[in-house]
XYZ file of C-alpha atoms in Angstrom:
532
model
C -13.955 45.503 7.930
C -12.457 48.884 6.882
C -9.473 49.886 4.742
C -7.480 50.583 8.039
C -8.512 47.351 9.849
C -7.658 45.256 6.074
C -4.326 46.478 5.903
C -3.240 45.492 9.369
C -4.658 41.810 9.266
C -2.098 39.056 9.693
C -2.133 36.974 6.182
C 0.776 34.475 6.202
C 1.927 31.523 4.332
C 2.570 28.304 6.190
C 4.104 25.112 5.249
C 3.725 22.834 8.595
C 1.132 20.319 9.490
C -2.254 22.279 9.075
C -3.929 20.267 11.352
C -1.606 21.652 14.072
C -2.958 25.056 13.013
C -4.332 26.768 16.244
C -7.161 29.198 13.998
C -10.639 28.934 15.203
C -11.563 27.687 11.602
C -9.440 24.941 9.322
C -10.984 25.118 5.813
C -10.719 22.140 3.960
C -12.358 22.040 0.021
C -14.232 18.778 -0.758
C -15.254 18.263 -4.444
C -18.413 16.790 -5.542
C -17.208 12.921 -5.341
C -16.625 13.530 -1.661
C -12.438 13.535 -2.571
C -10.403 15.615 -0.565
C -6.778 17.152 -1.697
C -3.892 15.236 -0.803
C -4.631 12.191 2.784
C -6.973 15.123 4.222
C -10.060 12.999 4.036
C -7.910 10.030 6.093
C -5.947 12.162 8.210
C -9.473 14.085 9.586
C -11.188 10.582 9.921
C -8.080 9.523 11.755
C -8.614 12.861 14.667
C -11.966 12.698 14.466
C -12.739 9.139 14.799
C -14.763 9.005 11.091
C -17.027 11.586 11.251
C -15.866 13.272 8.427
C -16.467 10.306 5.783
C -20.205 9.403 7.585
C -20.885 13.262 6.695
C -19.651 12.641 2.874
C -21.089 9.214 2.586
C -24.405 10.038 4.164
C -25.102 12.838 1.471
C -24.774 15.522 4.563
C -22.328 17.630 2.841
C -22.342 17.182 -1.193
C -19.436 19.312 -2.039
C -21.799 21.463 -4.048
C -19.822 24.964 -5.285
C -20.034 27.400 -2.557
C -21.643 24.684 0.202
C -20.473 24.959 3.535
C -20.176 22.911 6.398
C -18.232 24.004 9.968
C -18.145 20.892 12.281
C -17.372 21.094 15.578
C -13.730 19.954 16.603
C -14.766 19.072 20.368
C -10.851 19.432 21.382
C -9.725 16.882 18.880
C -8.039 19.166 16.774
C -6.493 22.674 17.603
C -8.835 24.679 15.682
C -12.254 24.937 17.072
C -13.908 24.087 13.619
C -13.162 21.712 10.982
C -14.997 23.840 7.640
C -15.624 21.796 4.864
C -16.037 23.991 1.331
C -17.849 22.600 -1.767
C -15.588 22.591 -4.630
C -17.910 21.333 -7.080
C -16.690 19.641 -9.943
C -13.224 18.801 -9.772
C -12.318 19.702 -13.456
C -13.957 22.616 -13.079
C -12.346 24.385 -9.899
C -11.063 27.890 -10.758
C -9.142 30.443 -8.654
C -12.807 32.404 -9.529
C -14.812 29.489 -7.325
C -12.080 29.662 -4.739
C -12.474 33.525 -4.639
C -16.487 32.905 -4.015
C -15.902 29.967 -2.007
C -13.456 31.369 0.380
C -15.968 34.789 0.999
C -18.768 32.393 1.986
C -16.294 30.760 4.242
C -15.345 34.025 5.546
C -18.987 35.548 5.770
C -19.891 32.288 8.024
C -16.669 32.599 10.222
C -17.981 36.246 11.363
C -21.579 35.009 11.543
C -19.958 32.710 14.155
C -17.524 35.611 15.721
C -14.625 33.793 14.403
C -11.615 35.691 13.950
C -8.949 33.646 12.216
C -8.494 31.426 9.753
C -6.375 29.083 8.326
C -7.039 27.385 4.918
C -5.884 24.308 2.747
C -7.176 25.208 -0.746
C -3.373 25.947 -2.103
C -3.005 22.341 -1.518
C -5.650 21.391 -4.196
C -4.230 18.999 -6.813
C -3.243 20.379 -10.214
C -4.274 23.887 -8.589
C -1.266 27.010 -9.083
C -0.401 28.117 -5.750
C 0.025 31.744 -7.164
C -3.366 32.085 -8.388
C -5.599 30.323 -5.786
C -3.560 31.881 -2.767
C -3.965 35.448 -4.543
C -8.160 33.912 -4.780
C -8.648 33.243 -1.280
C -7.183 36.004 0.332
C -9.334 38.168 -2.339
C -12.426 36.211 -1.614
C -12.300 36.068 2.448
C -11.190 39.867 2.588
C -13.957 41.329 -0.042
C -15.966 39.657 1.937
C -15.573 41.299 5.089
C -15.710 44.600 3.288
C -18.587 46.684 5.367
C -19.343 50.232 4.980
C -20.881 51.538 8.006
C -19.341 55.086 8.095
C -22.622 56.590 8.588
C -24.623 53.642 10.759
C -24.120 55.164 13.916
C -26.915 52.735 15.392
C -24.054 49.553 14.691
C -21.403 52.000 16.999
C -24.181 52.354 19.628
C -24.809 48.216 19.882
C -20.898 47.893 19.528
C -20.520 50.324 22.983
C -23.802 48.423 24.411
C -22.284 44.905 23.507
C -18.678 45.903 25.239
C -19.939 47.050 28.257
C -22.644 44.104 28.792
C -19.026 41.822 27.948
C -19.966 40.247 24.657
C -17.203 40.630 22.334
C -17.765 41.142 18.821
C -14.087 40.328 17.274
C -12.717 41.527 14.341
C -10.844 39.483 11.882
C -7.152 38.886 12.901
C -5.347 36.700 10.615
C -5.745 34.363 7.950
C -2.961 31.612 7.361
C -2.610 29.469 3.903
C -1.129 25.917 4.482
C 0.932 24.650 1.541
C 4.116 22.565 0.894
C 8.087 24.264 1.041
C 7.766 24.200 -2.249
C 5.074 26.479 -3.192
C 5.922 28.934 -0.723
C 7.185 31.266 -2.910
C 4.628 31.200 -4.925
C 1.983 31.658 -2.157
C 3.645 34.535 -0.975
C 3.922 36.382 -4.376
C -0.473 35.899 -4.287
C -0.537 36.855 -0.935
C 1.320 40.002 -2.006
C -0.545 40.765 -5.211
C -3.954 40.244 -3.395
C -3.376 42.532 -0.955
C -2.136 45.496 -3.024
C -5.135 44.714 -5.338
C -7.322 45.049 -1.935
C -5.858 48.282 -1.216
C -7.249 49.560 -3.996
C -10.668 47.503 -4.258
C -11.442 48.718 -0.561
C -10.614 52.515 -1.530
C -13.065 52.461 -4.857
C -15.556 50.768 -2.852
C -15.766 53.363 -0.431
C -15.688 56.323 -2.658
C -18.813 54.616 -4.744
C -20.028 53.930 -1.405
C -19.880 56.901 0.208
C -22.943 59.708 -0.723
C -22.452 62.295 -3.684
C -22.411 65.254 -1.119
C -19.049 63.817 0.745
C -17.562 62.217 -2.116
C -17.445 65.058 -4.855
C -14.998 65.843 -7.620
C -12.390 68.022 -4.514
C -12.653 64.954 -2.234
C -11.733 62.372 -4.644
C -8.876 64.695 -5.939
C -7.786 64.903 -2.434
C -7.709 61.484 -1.880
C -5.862 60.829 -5.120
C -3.488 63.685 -3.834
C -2.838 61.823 -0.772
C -2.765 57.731 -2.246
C -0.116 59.209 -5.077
C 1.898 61.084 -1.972
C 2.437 57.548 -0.178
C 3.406 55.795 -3.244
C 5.681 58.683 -4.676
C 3.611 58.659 -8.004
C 3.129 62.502 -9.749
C -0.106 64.057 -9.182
C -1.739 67.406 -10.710
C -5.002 68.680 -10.448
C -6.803 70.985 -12.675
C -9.597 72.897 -11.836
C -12.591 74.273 -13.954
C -10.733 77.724 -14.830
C -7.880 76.184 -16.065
C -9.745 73.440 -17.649
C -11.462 76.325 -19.805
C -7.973 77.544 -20.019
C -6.673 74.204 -21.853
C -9.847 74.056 -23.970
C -11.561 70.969 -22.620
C -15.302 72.242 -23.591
C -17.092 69.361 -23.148
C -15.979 68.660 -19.601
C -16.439 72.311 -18.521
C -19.855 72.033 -20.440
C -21.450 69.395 -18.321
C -19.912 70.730 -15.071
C -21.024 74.187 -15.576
C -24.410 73.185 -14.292
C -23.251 72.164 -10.847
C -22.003 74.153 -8.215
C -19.586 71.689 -7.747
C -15.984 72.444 -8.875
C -15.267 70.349 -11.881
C -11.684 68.380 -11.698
C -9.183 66.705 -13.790
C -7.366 64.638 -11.809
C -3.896 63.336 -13.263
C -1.238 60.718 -11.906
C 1.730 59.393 -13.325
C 3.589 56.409 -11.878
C 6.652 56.398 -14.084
C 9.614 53.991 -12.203
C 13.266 54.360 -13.210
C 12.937 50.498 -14.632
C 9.802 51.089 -16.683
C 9.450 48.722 -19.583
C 8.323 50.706 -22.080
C 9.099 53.779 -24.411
C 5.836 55.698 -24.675
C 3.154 55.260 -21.518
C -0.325 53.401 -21.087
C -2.704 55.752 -20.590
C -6.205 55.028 -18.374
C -8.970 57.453 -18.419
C -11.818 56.589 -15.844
C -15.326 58.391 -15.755
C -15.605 60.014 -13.077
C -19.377 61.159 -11.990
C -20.012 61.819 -9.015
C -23.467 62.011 -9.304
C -25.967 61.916 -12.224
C -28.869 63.381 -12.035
C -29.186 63.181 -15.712
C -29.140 67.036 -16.354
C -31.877 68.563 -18.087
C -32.544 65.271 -19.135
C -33.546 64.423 -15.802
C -33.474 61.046 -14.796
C -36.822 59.254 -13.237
C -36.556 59.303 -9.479
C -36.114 55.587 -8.693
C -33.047 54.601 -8.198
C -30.911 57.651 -9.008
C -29.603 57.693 -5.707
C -27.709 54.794 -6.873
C -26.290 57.577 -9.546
C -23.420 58.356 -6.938
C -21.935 55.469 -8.423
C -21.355 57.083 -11.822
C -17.658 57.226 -10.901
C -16.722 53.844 -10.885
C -14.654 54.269 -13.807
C -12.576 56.761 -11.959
C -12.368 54.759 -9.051
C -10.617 52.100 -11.005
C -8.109 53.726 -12.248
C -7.162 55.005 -8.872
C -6.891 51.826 -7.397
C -5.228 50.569 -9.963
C -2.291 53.169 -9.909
C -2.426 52.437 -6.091
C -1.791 48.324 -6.948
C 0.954 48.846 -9.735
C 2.590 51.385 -7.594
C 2.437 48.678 -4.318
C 3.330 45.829 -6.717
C 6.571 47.937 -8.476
C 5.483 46.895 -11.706
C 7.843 48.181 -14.227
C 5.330 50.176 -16.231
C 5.001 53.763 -17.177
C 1.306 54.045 -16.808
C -0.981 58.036 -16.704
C -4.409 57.775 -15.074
C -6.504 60.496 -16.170
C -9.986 61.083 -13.776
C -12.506 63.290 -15.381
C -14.497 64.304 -12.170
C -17.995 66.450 -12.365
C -21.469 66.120 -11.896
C -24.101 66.561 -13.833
C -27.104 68.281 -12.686
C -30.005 70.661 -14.112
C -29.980 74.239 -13.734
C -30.328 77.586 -15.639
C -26.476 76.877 -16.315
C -26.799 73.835 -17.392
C -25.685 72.127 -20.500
C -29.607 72.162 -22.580
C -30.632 69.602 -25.718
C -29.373 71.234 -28.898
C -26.569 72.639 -27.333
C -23.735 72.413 -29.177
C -19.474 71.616 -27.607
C -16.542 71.891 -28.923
C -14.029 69.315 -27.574
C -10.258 69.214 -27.044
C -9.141 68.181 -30.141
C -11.585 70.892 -31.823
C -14.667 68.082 -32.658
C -17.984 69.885 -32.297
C -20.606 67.629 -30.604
C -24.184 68.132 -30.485
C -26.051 67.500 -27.367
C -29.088 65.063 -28.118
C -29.691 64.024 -24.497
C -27.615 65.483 -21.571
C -27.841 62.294 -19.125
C -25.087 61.011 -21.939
C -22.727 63.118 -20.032
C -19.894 60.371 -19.435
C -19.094 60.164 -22.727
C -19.021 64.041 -22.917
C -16.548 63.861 -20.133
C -14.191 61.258 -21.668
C -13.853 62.675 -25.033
C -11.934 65.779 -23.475
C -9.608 63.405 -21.347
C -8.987 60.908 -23.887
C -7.705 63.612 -26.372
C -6.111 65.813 -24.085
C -4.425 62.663 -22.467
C -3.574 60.875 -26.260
C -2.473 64.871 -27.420
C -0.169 65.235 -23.768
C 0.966 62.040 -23.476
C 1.198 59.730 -26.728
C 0.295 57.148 -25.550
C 1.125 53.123 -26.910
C -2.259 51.618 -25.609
C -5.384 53.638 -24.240
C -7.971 52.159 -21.599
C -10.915 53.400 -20.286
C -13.262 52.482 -17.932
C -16.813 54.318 -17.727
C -20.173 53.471 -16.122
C -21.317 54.515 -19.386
C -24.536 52.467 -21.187
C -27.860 51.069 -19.191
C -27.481 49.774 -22.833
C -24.619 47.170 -21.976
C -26.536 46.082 -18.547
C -29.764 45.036 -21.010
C -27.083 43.242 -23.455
C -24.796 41.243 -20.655
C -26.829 41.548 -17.759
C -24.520 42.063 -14.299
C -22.031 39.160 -15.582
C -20.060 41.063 -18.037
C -18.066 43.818 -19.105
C -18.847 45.350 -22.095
C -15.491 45.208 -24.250
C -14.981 46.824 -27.855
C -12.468 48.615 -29.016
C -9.684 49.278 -32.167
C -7.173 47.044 -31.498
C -8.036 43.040 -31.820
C -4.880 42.280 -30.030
C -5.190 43.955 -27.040
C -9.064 43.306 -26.990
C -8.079 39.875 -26.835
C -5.858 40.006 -24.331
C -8.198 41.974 -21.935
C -10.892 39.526 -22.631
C -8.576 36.733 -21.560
C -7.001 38.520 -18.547
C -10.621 39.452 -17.256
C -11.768 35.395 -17.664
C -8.839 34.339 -15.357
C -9.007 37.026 -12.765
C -13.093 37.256 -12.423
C -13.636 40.163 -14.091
C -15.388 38.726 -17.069
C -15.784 40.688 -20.464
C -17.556 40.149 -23.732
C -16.607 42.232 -27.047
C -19.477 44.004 -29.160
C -18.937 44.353 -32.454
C -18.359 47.976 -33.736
C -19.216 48.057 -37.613
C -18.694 50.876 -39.458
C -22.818 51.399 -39.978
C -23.149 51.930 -36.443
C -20.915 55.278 -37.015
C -23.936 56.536 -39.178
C -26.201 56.641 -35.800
C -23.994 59.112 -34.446
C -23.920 61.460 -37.423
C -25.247 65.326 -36.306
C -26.940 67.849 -39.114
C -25.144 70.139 -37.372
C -21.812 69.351 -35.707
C -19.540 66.821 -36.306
C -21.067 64.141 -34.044
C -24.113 64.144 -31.143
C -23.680 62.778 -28.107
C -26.438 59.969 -28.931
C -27.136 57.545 -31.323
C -31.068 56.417 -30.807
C -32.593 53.600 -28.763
C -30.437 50.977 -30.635
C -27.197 49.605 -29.934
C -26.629 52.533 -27.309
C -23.487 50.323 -25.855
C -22.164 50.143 -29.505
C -22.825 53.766 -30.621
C -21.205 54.869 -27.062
C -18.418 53.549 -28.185
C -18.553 54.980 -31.517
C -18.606 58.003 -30.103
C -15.498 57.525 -27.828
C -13.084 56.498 -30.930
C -13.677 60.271 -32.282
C -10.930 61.232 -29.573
C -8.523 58.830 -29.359
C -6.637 59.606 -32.609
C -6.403 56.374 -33.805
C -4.124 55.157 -31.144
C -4.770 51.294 -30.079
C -7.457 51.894 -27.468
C -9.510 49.496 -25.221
C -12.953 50.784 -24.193
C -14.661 48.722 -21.043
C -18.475 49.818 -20.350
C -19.060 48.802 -16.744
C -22.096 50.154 -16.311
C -23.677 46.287 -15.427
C -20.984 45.389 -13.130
C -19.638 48.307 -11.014
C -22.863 47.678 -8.611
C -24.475 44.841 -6.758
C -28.177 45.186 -5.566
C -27.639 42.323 -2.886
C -25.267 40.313 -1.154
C -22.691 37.809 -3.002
C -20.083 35.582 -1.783
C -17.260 38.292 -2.040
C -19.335 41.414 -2.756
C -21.076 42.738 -0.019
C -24.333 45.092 -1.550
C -23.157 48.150 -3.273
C -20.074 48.974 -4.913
C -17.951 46.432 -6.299
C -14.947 48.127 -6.922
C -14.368 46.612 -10.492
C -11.901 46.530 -12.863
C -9.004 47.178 -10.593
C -8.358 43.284 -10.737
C -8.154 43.097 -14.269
C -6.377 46.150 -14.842
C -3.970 45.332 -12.443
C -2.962 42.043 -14.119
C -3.586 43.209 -17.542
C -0.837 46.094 -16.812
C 1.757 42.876 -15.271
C 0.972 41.523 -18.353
C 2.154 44.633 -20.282
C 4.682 45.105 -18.609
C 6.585 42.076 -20.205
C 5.428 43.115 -23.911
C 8.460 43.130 -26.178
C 5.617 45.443 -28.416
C 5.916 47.969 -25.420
C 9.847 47.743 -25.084
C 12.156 50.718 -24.861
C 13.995 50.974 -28.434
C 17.584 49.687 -27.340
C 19.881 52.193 -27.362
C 22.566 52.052 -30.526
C 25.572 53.864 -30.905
C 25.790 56.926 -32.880
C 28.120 56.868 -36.631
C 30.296 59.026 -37.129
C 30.062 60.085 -40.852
């Protein structure tokens, strides 16, 4: 399924009798004592003469997490299948197990050349109808997410398929069952999910798509266009006037590509915004890294058009908030280059001078992202004055050796809002886990000649990334997220098809909600003046 095909899929809130539901699949969750939310389990025996609790007492169907069974309806109910989802334990259901459970659902309903569905999880007990509606619509429509733009072989068997009269059907609609009283509630998911898909599906397909279509111009055209819907400001600046403004390090790693180097900038500032001074969110944006001088070993870099992941974050993001209204002043700052190796090119022992005047020595020029952030973090803190600063960078292998592909690497200045991102990213399946950043790691960073270098030696290279990063954000509170481990998926998962993930949009989405009611963040109220 593509962004275009997404966005015009039926997904509706319902409150009658689900079993009345006339979708080719009814999804029902079963947890791991063979209970069933609400009379489900005696209401299906009832229309299907038992065969639902011979399945769950015979051991066929365990209600293991992410276990799926579709039985046959044979006319006896209106959908063609009854689908029975594992819930696993029942105290440990979470809107993230729905979200996995509901794009296994959804990747067996097209394996089958199903094309709606209609699903009871809302219903389950003790479960918050916001949440786990917002979860399955997520989960099913992740899922679906393909990128084929360049399989013209899957366009040929479509055409061959159609004229030999075998259908293959797209996904139509997908309807969530709960009571009158939760309606609300499911509709306010519903509506969250599917601004936070606009987004996911966009950053998928720019990480997706190769480095020679989706370069620094493209994704500043594409920003250029998503900020024109939404009425949000947009500038771009290109490499002359970058050199202009004195950003030294970004025009020093882009000077070896014949790329144009951009610095993308959006502001979504509504006439209600909360707060007095903006959030700003900086997002590396790489479109491919070769590594530079430094050259990279040949396996895998082609996965290296990834490297703006970051970037694509914050995009989607400003797409959500802008979709979802929230009353936020947020900036989203896109440093977009690439870095490859030529007689321009940055070389080891090359020295920059940044934005805010730091001079950096360059150990190893594949630590370009950091290079590239430093400029838009202090141009962005120095433009904008920011109350909170996040960014978002592909940035370590370090962090993927640490955490693995389970977790977001999470440090920081500011214990609060660490915190808060931390417990934002646990409810909304975006995981994190904060690294400590002691002062001693500072001394790895420390250049003979310069003010700082670019690297800080084989250990702790998350840690001393990070160090690096808090040279340009002038002390302002500032949340730094290394998603270097999570940002790409080397096979299928329930809800992330290989390839691009799209993450962070999720949790910046929510965290930025969040924000958004933060009396820290609150206009100053306005008093009147005395007259003396």
């Amino acid at each position: 399924m593509d962004r275009e095909k997404m966005d015009k899929m039926e997904i509706a809130a319902k409150t009658g009798d689900p079993l009345t539901s006339p979708a080719e699949g009814l999804v029902f969750g079963v947890w791991d004592d063979g209970r069933m939310a609400q009379d489900f389990r005696k209401r299906l025996d009832a229309a299907l003469q038992g065969e639902v609790s011979r399945i769950l007492d015979n051991g066929e169907f365990k209600g293991t997490p992410n276990d799926v069974l579709f039985l046959p309806t044979m006319g006896k109910l209106s959908a063609r299948y009854l689908v029975l989802a594992g819930l696993g334990s029942r105290e440990k259901t979470s809107p993230e197990l729905i979200r996995k459970v509901s794009g296994t659902v959804a990747r067996a309903a097209r394996s089958r050349n199903l094309s709606t569905l209609a699903s009871t999880l809302v219903s389950n007990d003790g479960a918050e109808p916001e949440h786990v509606s917002e979860a399955i619509v997520e989960g099913t429509l992740l899922a679906l997410y393909r990128f084929d733009h360049y399989k013209s072989t899957d366009k040929d068997k479509k055409e061959k398929n159609r004229k030999a009269g075998a259908v293959s059907k797209d996904f139509a609609s997908l309807h969530l069952f709960s009571s009158r009283e939760a309606e609300k509630k499911v509709r306010k998911g519903i509506e969250w999910a599917r601004a936070i898909l606009r987004g996911t599906y966009l950053a998928r397909d720019l990480g997706n798509h190769p480095a020679n279509v989706a370069t620094p111009s493209m994704i500043a055209q594409t920003a250029s266009v998503e900020c024109q819907k939404r009425g949000t400001r947009f500038v771009s600046y290109d490499r002359e006037k970058l050199e202009e403004m004195g950003l030294g390090a970004l025009v020093g790693v882009a000077k070896g590509s014949m790329e144009p180097a951009r610095l993308i900038q959006m502001e979504y500032r509504p006439s209600k915004a909360a707060n007095a001074k903006p959030v700003l969110l900086v997002g590396k944006t790489l479109t491919f890294d070769s590594g530079g001088i430094s050259l990279k070993p040949a396996e895998k870099m082609e996965t290296m058009k990834g490297d703006m992941s970051g970037g694509a974050a914050v995009l989607g993001t400003m797409m959500a908030i802008a979709d979802l209204g929230i009353p936020l002043w947020v900036v989203g700052l896109m440093p977009a280059t690439e870095n490859m190796p030529s007689g321009t090119a940055n070389k080891p022992g090359d020295v920059l001078r940044a934005f805010n005047g730091k001079t950096i020595e360059v150990i190893n020029t594949d630590a370009e992202g950091r290079l590239i952030l430093a400029d838009a973090l202090s141009w962005g803190v120095k433009t904008f004055d920011p109350a909170l600063v996040i960014d978002l960078a592909t940035l370590t292998g370090a962090v993927t050796v640490a955490l693995g592909a389970h977790a977001i690497g999470v440090l920081g200045n500011d214990q609060k809002r660490m915190s808060e991102v931390l417990e934002i990213g646990e409810s909304v399946g975006e995981k994190g886990w904060q690294l400590p950043l002691f002062e001693e790691y500072f001394e790895q960073i420390k250049s003979p000649i310069a003010d700082i270098q670019n690297v800080g030696g084989r250990g702790a290279g998350t840690i001393t990334a990070a160090a690096f990063l808090s040279h340009f954000v002038d002390e302002k509170p500032w949340v730094h997220l290394d998603i270097a481990g999570t940002a790409w998926v080397e096979s299928d998962e329930p809800y992330k098809p290989k390839g691009n993930v799209g993450i962070g949009i999720r949790l910046l989405t929510h965290y930025l909600g969040k924000l958004s009611e933060d009396k820290d963040l609150r206009k100053p109220e306005k008093r009147e003046s005395r007259k003396k």
